[in-house]
């Protein structure tokens, strides 16, 4: 990269300190042009200085110089720590741009780090996951990816595929010889081992998606059983209108929160009953759709009421969907038939702590004990293609197909492994990945 880029690395808000990053061959020249006294730079040393532009003081700053290749991007870098006033940050950015820097594109610092060999593509993708991690397990997964866990496993797969490919292609040079059954069985065993490893990685994708996007928890039940009150209690704020009149909630209401260390999307729904009101009917339809998409359903009944008289029943659920049955409004009494349910009152607070513990236990159970990281959708799609190609190669060996055909499938697998870690990469793929980043990263 021949040009020099600059961007704020901290959000545009009033704070004690803001950080501006500059990367590229002109970084030192540009910052020197804003200093009134000559400075002999030493890498990784802090300098307290005043920056000027056109004889006007920009700010008192702390400067740090990172010399190529020992920097985040692998290029010469300067980090400017200034007062956290967005007006000051804007002035410094504008001054540096007038001296030759250009404003960085989203993710461009990390893209340069990847292109300069400071990290592979899976590690680069993990940077945004570390920044946006919504809980402890999500952060642990992102950090494992950033440390190179996925690329390490895939490079092991790549090495094994190359060795198997070399054996198979040896038969291409001797067309009069077929792959011996004993050799074929050994190759199949090795390929099955790779296939099992890929299946394990692919199975982590839905779990990774839950960590990034959050669990969907839906509150469902008949009208006036306390769904909106519980929704507000879990959010610890008044988001939904609460009324003693049935049918107050006529649409789904969504909000994000954290329960324990998990990111959660809570959905309050309309009470489900027979209705002739078109607006309420639409709300009930949306409530049913929300239940279908839920990871966890808080199924609510009235604690003092006879559950056999409650007209609402949950539909048939998918195996992965979990349910907690709650006897709400227990402060008004508890029907004997509801004693096996989680008794709760948003008025007195009874049962709220127990409910949160139960939610935490259920969400935690979605993940196996040995879960350490999960792959993203791009990596999942690529691994599915590799698994398919390896399966075809196994069938080819079993059916004694020509070595050239088996070799073609394995070479295809190798190319896709290269695409995942960034050994082979198209510019449009890189653009898609890095445009999700914030500008200063």
Coordinates of C-alpha atoms in Angstrom, one line a residue:
X1 CA 0.0 0.0 0.0
X2 CA 1.5 3.3 -1.1
X3 CA -0.9 5.7 0.5
X4 CA -1.3 6.6 4.2
X5 CA -4.7 6.2 5.9
X6 CA -6.1 7.8 9.1
X7 CA -9.2 7.3 11.2
X8 CA -10.4 7.7 14.8
X9 CA -10.2 4.4 16.7
X10 CA -12.6 5.5 19.4
X11 CA -16.4 6.4 19.1
X12 CA -17.3 10.1 18.4
X13 CA -18.4 11.0 21.9
X14 CA -17.2 13.3 24.7
X15 CA -14.6 11.4 26.8
X16 CA -11.3 11.8 28.6
X17 CA -9.3 10.5 25.7
X18 CA -9.7 9.8 22.0
X19 CA -7.3 7.8 19.9
X20 CA -6.5 8.4 16.2
X21 CA -4.6 5.9 14.1
X22 CA -2.5 6.6 11.1
X23 CA -0.8 3.9 8.9
X24 CA 1.3 4.1 5.8
X25 CA 4.7 5.3 4.5
X26 CA 4.0 9.0 5.1
X27 CA 2.8 8.6 8.7
X28 CA 5.9 10.1 10.3
X29 CA 6.3 12.9 7.8
X30 CA 2.7 13.9 8.3
X31 CA 2.9 14.0 12.1
X32 CA 6.2 15.8 11.9
X33 CA 4.6 18.5 9.8
X34 CA 2.3 19.2 12.7
X35 CA 5.1 19.6 15.3
X36 CA 7.0 22.8 15.9
X37 CA 10.2 21.1 17.0
X38 CA 12.1 18.3 15.4
X39 CA 11.7 14.9 17.0
X40 CA 14.0 11.9 16.9
X41 CA 11.5 9.0 16.9
X42 CA 12.0 5.8 18.8
X43 CA 9.5 3.0 18.2
X44 CA 7.1 2.1 20.9
X45 CA 8.0 5.1 23.0
X46 CA 5.4 7.7 24.1
X47 CA 5.9 11.5 23.4
X48 CA 3.9 14.3 25.0
X49 CA 3.7 17.1 22.4
X50 CA 1.5 19.9 21.0
X51 CA 0.1 19.6 17.5
X52 CA -0.3 22.7 15.3
X53 CA -1.8 23.4 12.0
X54 CA -1.4 26.8 10.3
X55 CA -0.1 28.3 13.6
X56 CA -3.2 27.1 15.4
X57 CA -3.0 24.8 18.3
X58 CA -4.8 21.6 17.6
X59 CA -4.3 19.9 21.0
X60 CA -1.9 18.6 23.6
X61 CA -1.4 15.0 22.6
X62 CA 0.5 11.8 23.4
X63 CA 2.2 10.2 20.4
X64 CA 3.4 6.6 19.8
X65 CA 5.3 5.4 16.8
X66 CA 5.2 1.8 15.6
X67 CA 7.8 0.9 13.0
X68 CA 7.2 -1.5 10.2
X69 CA 6.8 -4.5 10.4
X70 CA 6.2 -4.4 14.1
X71 CA 2.8 -2.8 14.1
X72 CA -0.8 -3.8 13.8
X73 CA -0.9 -3.3 10.0
X74 CA 2.7 -4.2 9.4
X75 CA 3.3 -0.7 8.1
X76 CA 4.7 2.4 9.9
X77 CA 2.0 3.6 12.2
X78 CA 1.4 6.6 14.5
X79 CA -1.2 6.6 17.3
X80 CA -2.4 10.0 18.5
X81 CA -4.0 10.2 22.0
X82 CA -5.9 13.5 22.3
X83 CA -8.6 14.9 24.5
X84 CA -11.9 13.2 23.8
X85 CA -13.7 16.1 22.2
X86 CA -15.2 15.2 18.8
X87 CA -14.4 18.7 17.6
X88 CA -10.7 18.2 18.4
X89 CA -10.6 14.8 16.8
X90 CA -12.2 16.2 13.6
X91 CA -9.6 19.0 13.5
X92 CA -6.7 16.6 13.8
X93 CA -8.2 14.3 11.1
X94 CA -8.7 17.3 8.8
X95 CA -5.1 18.6 9.4
X96 CA -3.6 15.1 8.6
X97 CA -5.7 14.8 5.5
X98 CA -4.5 18.2 4.3
X99 CA -0.9 17.0 4.8
X100 CA -1.4 13.9 2.6
X101 CA -3.3 11.2 4.6
X102 CA -6.7 10.0 3.5
X103 CA -9.6 8.8 5.6
X104 CA -9.6 5.0 6.0
X105 CA -12.3 2.8 4.7
X106 CA -14.2 0.5 7.2
X107 CA -11.9 -2.3 8.2
X108 CA -9.0 -1.0 6.2
X109 CA -6.5 -1.2 9.0
X110 CA -7.3 -4.9 9.6
X111 CA -7.4 -5.5 5.8
X112 CA -3.8 -4.1 5.6
X113 CA -2.8 -6.3 8.5
X114 CA -4.1 -9.3 6.6
X115 CA -2.5 -8.3 3.2
X116 CA 0.8 -7.7 5.0
X117 CA 0.8 -11.2 6.6
X118 CA 0.2 -10.1 10.2
X119 CA -2.9 -12.4 10.4
X120 CA -4.8 -14.8 8.3
X121 CA -8.3 -14.3 7.1
X122 CA -10.0 -16.2 9.9
X123 CA -8.1 -14.1 12.5
X124 CA -9.0 -10.9 10.7
X125 CA -12.7 -11.9 10.7
X126 CA -12.5 -12.6 14.4
X127 CA -11.5 -9.0 15.2
X128 CA -15.0 -7.7 14.6
X129 CA -16.4 -10.5 16.7
X130 CA -14.1 -9.6 19.6
X131 CA -15.3 -6.0 19.4
X132 CA -19.0 -6.9 19.2
X133 CA -19.0 -9.9 21.6
X134 CA -22.2 -9.8 23.6
X135 CA -21.2 -12.1 26.5
X136 CA -18.4 -14.1 28.1
X137 CA -18.8 -17.2 25.9
X138 CA -19.1 -15.1 22.7
X139 CA -15.8 -13.3 23.7
X140 CA -14.1 -16.6 24.5
X141 CA -15.1 -17.9 21.1
X142 CA -13.9 -14.8 19.3
X143 CA -10.6 -14.7 21.1
X144 CA -10.0 -18.4 20.2
X145 CA -10.6 -17.6 16.6
X146 CA -8.4 -14.5 16.7
X147 CA -5.6 -16.6 18.2
X148 CA -5.7 -18.8 15.1
X149 CA -7.5 -21.9 16.4
X150 CA -9.5 -22.4 13.3
X151 CA -6.7 -21.7 10.9
X152 CA -4.5 -24.1 12.9
X153 CA -7.0 -26.9 12.5
X154 CA -7.6 -26.2 8.8
X155 CA -3.9 -26.0 8.0
X156 CA -3.6 -29.5 9.6
X157 CA -6.4 -30.6 7.3
X158 CA -4.6 -29.0 4.4
X159 CA -1.3 -30.9 5.2
X160 CA -3.1 -34.2 5.4
X161 CA -5.0 -33.6 2.1
X162 CA -1.7 -32.7 0.4
X163 CA -0.1 -36.0 1.6
X164 CA -3.2 -38.0 0.5
X165 CA -3.3 -36.2 -2.9
X166 CA 0.4 -37.0 -3.5
X167 CA -0.3 -40.7 -3.0
X168 CA -3.3 -40.7 -5.3
X169 CA -1.5 -38.7 -8.0
X170 CA 1.4 -41.1 -8.0
X171 CA -1.1 -43.6 -9.6
X172 CA -1.8 -41.0 -12.4
X173 CA 1.9 -41.4 -13.5
X174 CA 1.4 -45.1 -13.7
X175 CA -1.9 -45.5 -15.5
X176 CA -1.5 -49.3 -15.8
X177 CA -1.8 -49.6 -12.0
X178 CA -5.0 -49.3 -10.1
X179 CA -5.2 -48.1 -6.5
X180 CA -4.6 -51.3 -4.4
X181 CA -7.6 -52.2 -2.1
X182 CA -5.4 -52.1 1.0
X183 CA -4.0 -48.7 0.1
X184 CA -7.5 -47.5 -0.8
X185 CA -8.9 -48.5 2.6
X186 CA -6.1 -46.6 4.3
X187 CA -6.8 -43.5 2.3
X188 CA -10.5 -43.8 3.0
X189 CA -9.8 -44.0 6.7
X190 CA -7.7 -40.9 6.6
X191 CA -10.3 -39.0 4.6
X192 CA -13.1 -40.1 7.0
X193 CA -11.0 -38.7 9.8
X194 CA -10.9 -35.4 8.0
X195 CA -14.6 -35.6 7.2
X196 CA -15.4 -36.0 10.9
X197 CA -13.3 -33.1 11.9
X198 CA -15.1 -30.9 9.3
X199 CA -18.5 -32.1 10.6
X200 CA -17.5 -31.0 14.1
X201 CA -16.5 -27.6 12.8
X202 CA -19.7 -27.2 10.7
X203 CA -21.8 -28.1 13.7
X204 CA -20.4 -25.1 15.6
X205 CA -21.9 -22.6 13.1
X206 CA -25.5 -22.5 14.6
X207 CA -24.0 -22.0 18.1
X208 CA -21.7 -19.3 16.9
X209 CA -24.7 -17.6 15.3
X210 CA -26.6 -17.7 18.6
X211 CA -23.6 -16.0 20.3
X212 CA -23.3 -13.3 17.7
X213 CA -27.0 -12.6 17.1
X214 CA -28.4 -13.6 20.5
X215 CA -31.0 -16.1 21.7
X216 CA -34.7 -15.4 20.8
X217 CA -36.9 -15.7 23.9
X218 CA -40.6 -15.3 23.3
X219 CA -43.3 -14.7 26.0
X220 CA -46.5 -16.5 25.0
X221 CA -49.9 -17.2 26.6
X222 CA -53.5 -16.0 26.8
X223 CA -54.4 -12.4 27.3
X224 CA -53.8 -10.7 30.6
X225 CA -51.5 -13.4 32.1
X226 CA -48.7 -10.8 32.8
X227 CA -46.5 -11.2 29.7
X228 CA -45.9 -7.5 29.3
X229 CA -45.1 -7.1 33.0
X230 CA -42.6 -9.9 32.9
X231 CA -41.1 -8.4 29.7
X232 CA -40.5 -5.1 31.5
X233 CA -39.2 -6.9 34.6
X234 CA -36.6 -8.8 32.5
X235 CA -35.5 -5.7 30.7
X236 CA -35.6 -3.7 34.0
X237 CA -37.4 -0.9 32.2
X238 CA -40.9 0.0 31.1
X239 CA -41.0 -0.8 27.4
X240 CA -44.4 -2.5 27.0
X241 CA -47.7 -1.0 28.1
X242 CA -49.2 -2.8 31.0
X243 CA -53.0 -2.8 31.5
X244 CA -55.6 -5.0 33.3
X245 CA -57.6 -5.1 30.1
X246 CA -57.1 -8.1 27.8
X247 CA -55.8 -7.4 24.3
X248 CA -53.7 -4.4 25.3
X249 CA -50.6 -5.8 23.4
X250 CA -51.6 -6.0 19.8
X251 CA -48.2 -6.5 18.1
X252 CA -44.9 -8.1 19.0
X253 CA -42.5 -5.9 20.9
X254 CA -38.8 -6.7 20.7
X255 CA -35.8 -5.6 22.8
X256 CA -32.3 -6.8 23.5
X257 CA -30.8 -7.5 26.9
X258 CA -28.3 -9.7 28.6
X259 CA -29.3 -12.5 30.9
X260 CA -26.2 -13.8 32.7
X261 CA -23.5 -13.6 30.0
X262 CA -25.8 -14.3 27.1
X263 CA -27.2 -11.7 24.6
X264 CA -30.9 -12.2 24.4
X265 CA -33.7 -10.9 22.1
X266 CA -36.9 -10.7 24.1
X267 CA -40.2 -10.7 22.3
X268 CA -43.5 -9.8 24.0
X269 CA -46.5 -11.1 22.1
X270 CA -50.2 -10.5 21.9
X271 CA -52.4 -12.6 24.1
X272 CA -53.7 -15.5 21.9
X273 CA -57.5 -15.9 21.9
X274 CA -60.4 -16.0 19.4
X275 CA -60.9 -12.4 18.2
X276 CA -63.1 -10.6 15.6
X277 CA -60.9 -7.5 15.7
X278 CA -58.7 -7.4 12.6
X279 CA -55.8 -5.6 14.2
X280 CA -55.8 -8.0 17.2
X281 CA -56.0 -11.0 14.8
X282 CA -52.9 -9.8 13.0
X283 CA -51.1 -9.4 16.3
X284 CA -52.1 -13.0 17.2
X285 CA -50.8 -14.3 13.9
X286 CA -47.5 -12.5 14.5
X287 CA -47.4 -14.0 18.0
X288 CA -47.7 -17.5 16.5
X289 CA -44.9 -16.8 14.0
X290 CA -42.7 -15.6 16.8
X291 CA -43.2 -18.8 18.8
X292 CA -42.1 -20.8 15.7
X293 CA -38.8 -19.0 15.6
X294 CA -38.1 -19.0 19.4
X295 CA -35.1 -20.7 21.0
X296 CA -36.8 -20.5 24.4
X297 CA -40.5 -19.9 25.1
X298 CA -41.7 -18.5 28.4
X299 CA -45.2 -20.1 28.4
X300 CA -47.3 -18.1 30.9
X301 CA -50.5 -19.1 32.7
X302 CA -52.4 -17.3 35.4
X303 CA -51.3 -18.7 38.8
X304 CA -54.7 -18.4 40.5
X305 CA -56.6 -19.7 37.5
X306 CA -57.5 -23.3 36.6
X307 CA -55.1 -24.2 33.7
X308 CA -57.7 -26.6 32.2
X309 CA -59.9 -23.5 31.4
X310 CA -57.0 -21.6 29.7
X311 CA -57.8 -21.8 26.0
X312 CA -54.1 -21.3 24.9
X313 CA -52.0 -24.2 24.0
X314 CA -48.5 -24.2 22.6
X315 CA -48.2 -25.7 19.1
X316 CA -45.9 -28.6 18.3
X317 CA -42.3 -27.4 18.7
X318 CA -39.0 -28.3 17.1
X319 CA -36.6 -30.5 19.2
X320 CA -34.2 -27.6 19.8
X321 CA -36.9 -25.3 21.2
X322 CA -37.1 -25.2 25.0
X323 CA -40.0 -24.1 27.2
X324 CA -40.3 -22.8 30.8
X325 CA -43.9 -22.8 32.1
X326 CA -44.6 -19.9 34.4
X327 CA -47.5 -19.5 36.9
X328 CA -47.8 -15.7 36.8
X329 CA -49.4 -13.3 39.3
X330 CA -48.8 -15.7 42.2
X331 CA -49.4 -12.8 44.6
X332 CA -53.1 -13.3 43.8
X333 CA -53.1 -17.0 44.7
X334 CA -52.0 -20.3 43.3
X335 CA -54.3 -23.0 41.9
X336 CA -53.4 -26.5 43.1
X337 CA -52.9 -27.6 39.4
X338 CA -50.2 -24.9 39.0
X339 CA -48.0 -26.1 41.8
X340 CA -45.5 -27.8 39.4
X341 CA -44.9 -24.5 37.5
X342 CA -42.4 -21.8 38.2
X343 CA -44.4 -19.4 40.5
X344 CA -43.8 -15.8 39.8
X345 CA -45.0 -12.3 40.6
X346 CA -43.7 -9.1 39.0
X347 CA -45.4 -7.2 41.8
X348 CA -43.5 -8.8 44.7
X349 CA -40.5 -10.0 42.7
X350 CA -41.1 -13.6 43.8
X351 CA -39.7 -16.1 41.3
X352 CA -37.8 -13.5 39.1
X353 CA -34.3 -14.6 40.3
X354 CA -35.3 -18.3 40.0
X355 CA -36.5 -17.6 36.4
X356 CA -33.3 -15.9 35.4
X357 CA -31.3 -18.8 36.8
X358 CA -33.5 -21.3 34.9
X359 CA -33.0 -19.3 31.6
X360 CA -29.3 -19.2 32.2
X361 CA -29.2 -23.0 32.7
X362 CA -31.2 -23.7 29.6
X363 CA -29.1 -21.3 27.4
X364 CA -25.9 -22.7 28.7
X365 CA -27.1 -26.2 27.8
X366 CA -27.2 -25.3 24.1
X367 CA -23.4 -25.5 24.1
X368 CA -21.4 -28.7 24.7
X369 CA -19.0 -28.6 27.6
X370 CA -16.0 -28.7 25.3
X371 CA -17.2 -25.8 23.1
X372 CA -14.4 -23.3 22.5
X373 CA -15.2 -21.5 19.3
X374 CA -17.7 -21.4 16.4
X375 CA -17.4 -20.6 12.7
X376 CA -19.2 -17.9 10.8
X377 CA -21.6 -18.4 7.8
X378 CA -18.9 -17.8 5.2
X379 CA -16.6 -20.4 6.8
X380 CA -19.6 -22.8 7.2
X381 CA -20.5 -22.6 3.5
X382 CA -16.9 -23.2 2.5
X383 CA -16.5 -26.2 4.9
X384 CA -19.7 -27.7 3.5
X385 CA -18.2 -27.6 0.0
X386 CA -15.0 -29.3 1.3
X387 CA -16.9 -32.0 3.1
X388 CA -18.9 -32.7 -0.1
X389 CA -15.7 -32.9 -2.2
X390 CA -14.1 -35.3 0.3
X391 CA -17.2 -37.4 0.4
X392 CA -17.0 -37.7 -3.4
X393 CA -13.4 -38.6 -3.2
X394 CA -14.2 -41.4 -0.7
X395 CA -16.9 -42.7 -3.0
X396 CA -14.5 -42.5 -5.9
X397 CA -11.9 -44.7 -4.1
X398 CA -14.6 -47.2 -3.1
X399 CA -15.9 -47.4 -6.7
X400 CA -12.4 -47.6 -8.1
X401 CA -12.8 -44.4 -10.3
X402 CA -9.9 -43.0 -12.2
X403 CA -7.3 -41.4 -9.9
X404 CA -7.6 -38.2 -12.0
X405 CA -11.3 -37.8 -10.8
X406 CA -10.4 -38.4 -7.2
X407 CA -7.5 -36.0 -7.4
X408 CA -9.8 -33.3 -8.9
X409 CA -12.1 -33.4 -5.8
X410 CA -9.2 -33.2 -3.4
X411 CA -7.6 -30.3 -5.3
X412 CA -10.9 -28.5 -5.1
X413 CA -10.9 -29.1 -1.3
X414 CA -7.4 -27.6 -1.0
X415 CA -8.4 -24.5 -3.0
X416 CA -11.4 -23.9 -0.6
X417 CA -9.2 -24.4 2.5
X418 CA -7.0 -21.7 1.0
X419 CA -10.0 -19.4 0.5
X420 CA -11.0 -19.8 4.2
X421 CA -7.7 -18.8 5.7
X422 CA -6.8 -16.3 2.9
X423 CA -4.1 -18.2 1.1
X424 CA -6.3 -17.7 -2.0
X425 CA -8.6 -14.7 -1.9
X426 CA -10.7 -12.7 -4.3
X427 CA -10.9 -8.9 -3.9
X428 CA -14.7 -8.9 -3.7
X429 CA -14.6 -11.5 -0.9
X430 CA -12.2 -9.3 1.1
X431 CA -14.3 -6.2 0.5
X432 CA -17.4 -8.0 1.8
X433 CA -15.6 -9.1 5.0
X434 CA -13.9 -5.8 5.9
X435 CA -16.8 -3.5 5.1
X436 CA -18.6 -4.8 8.2
X437 CA -15.8 -3.3 10.4
X438 CA -15.9 0.1 12.0
X439 CA -13.7 2.8 10.2
X440 CA -10.9 2.9 12.7
X441 CA -10.2 -0.9 12.8

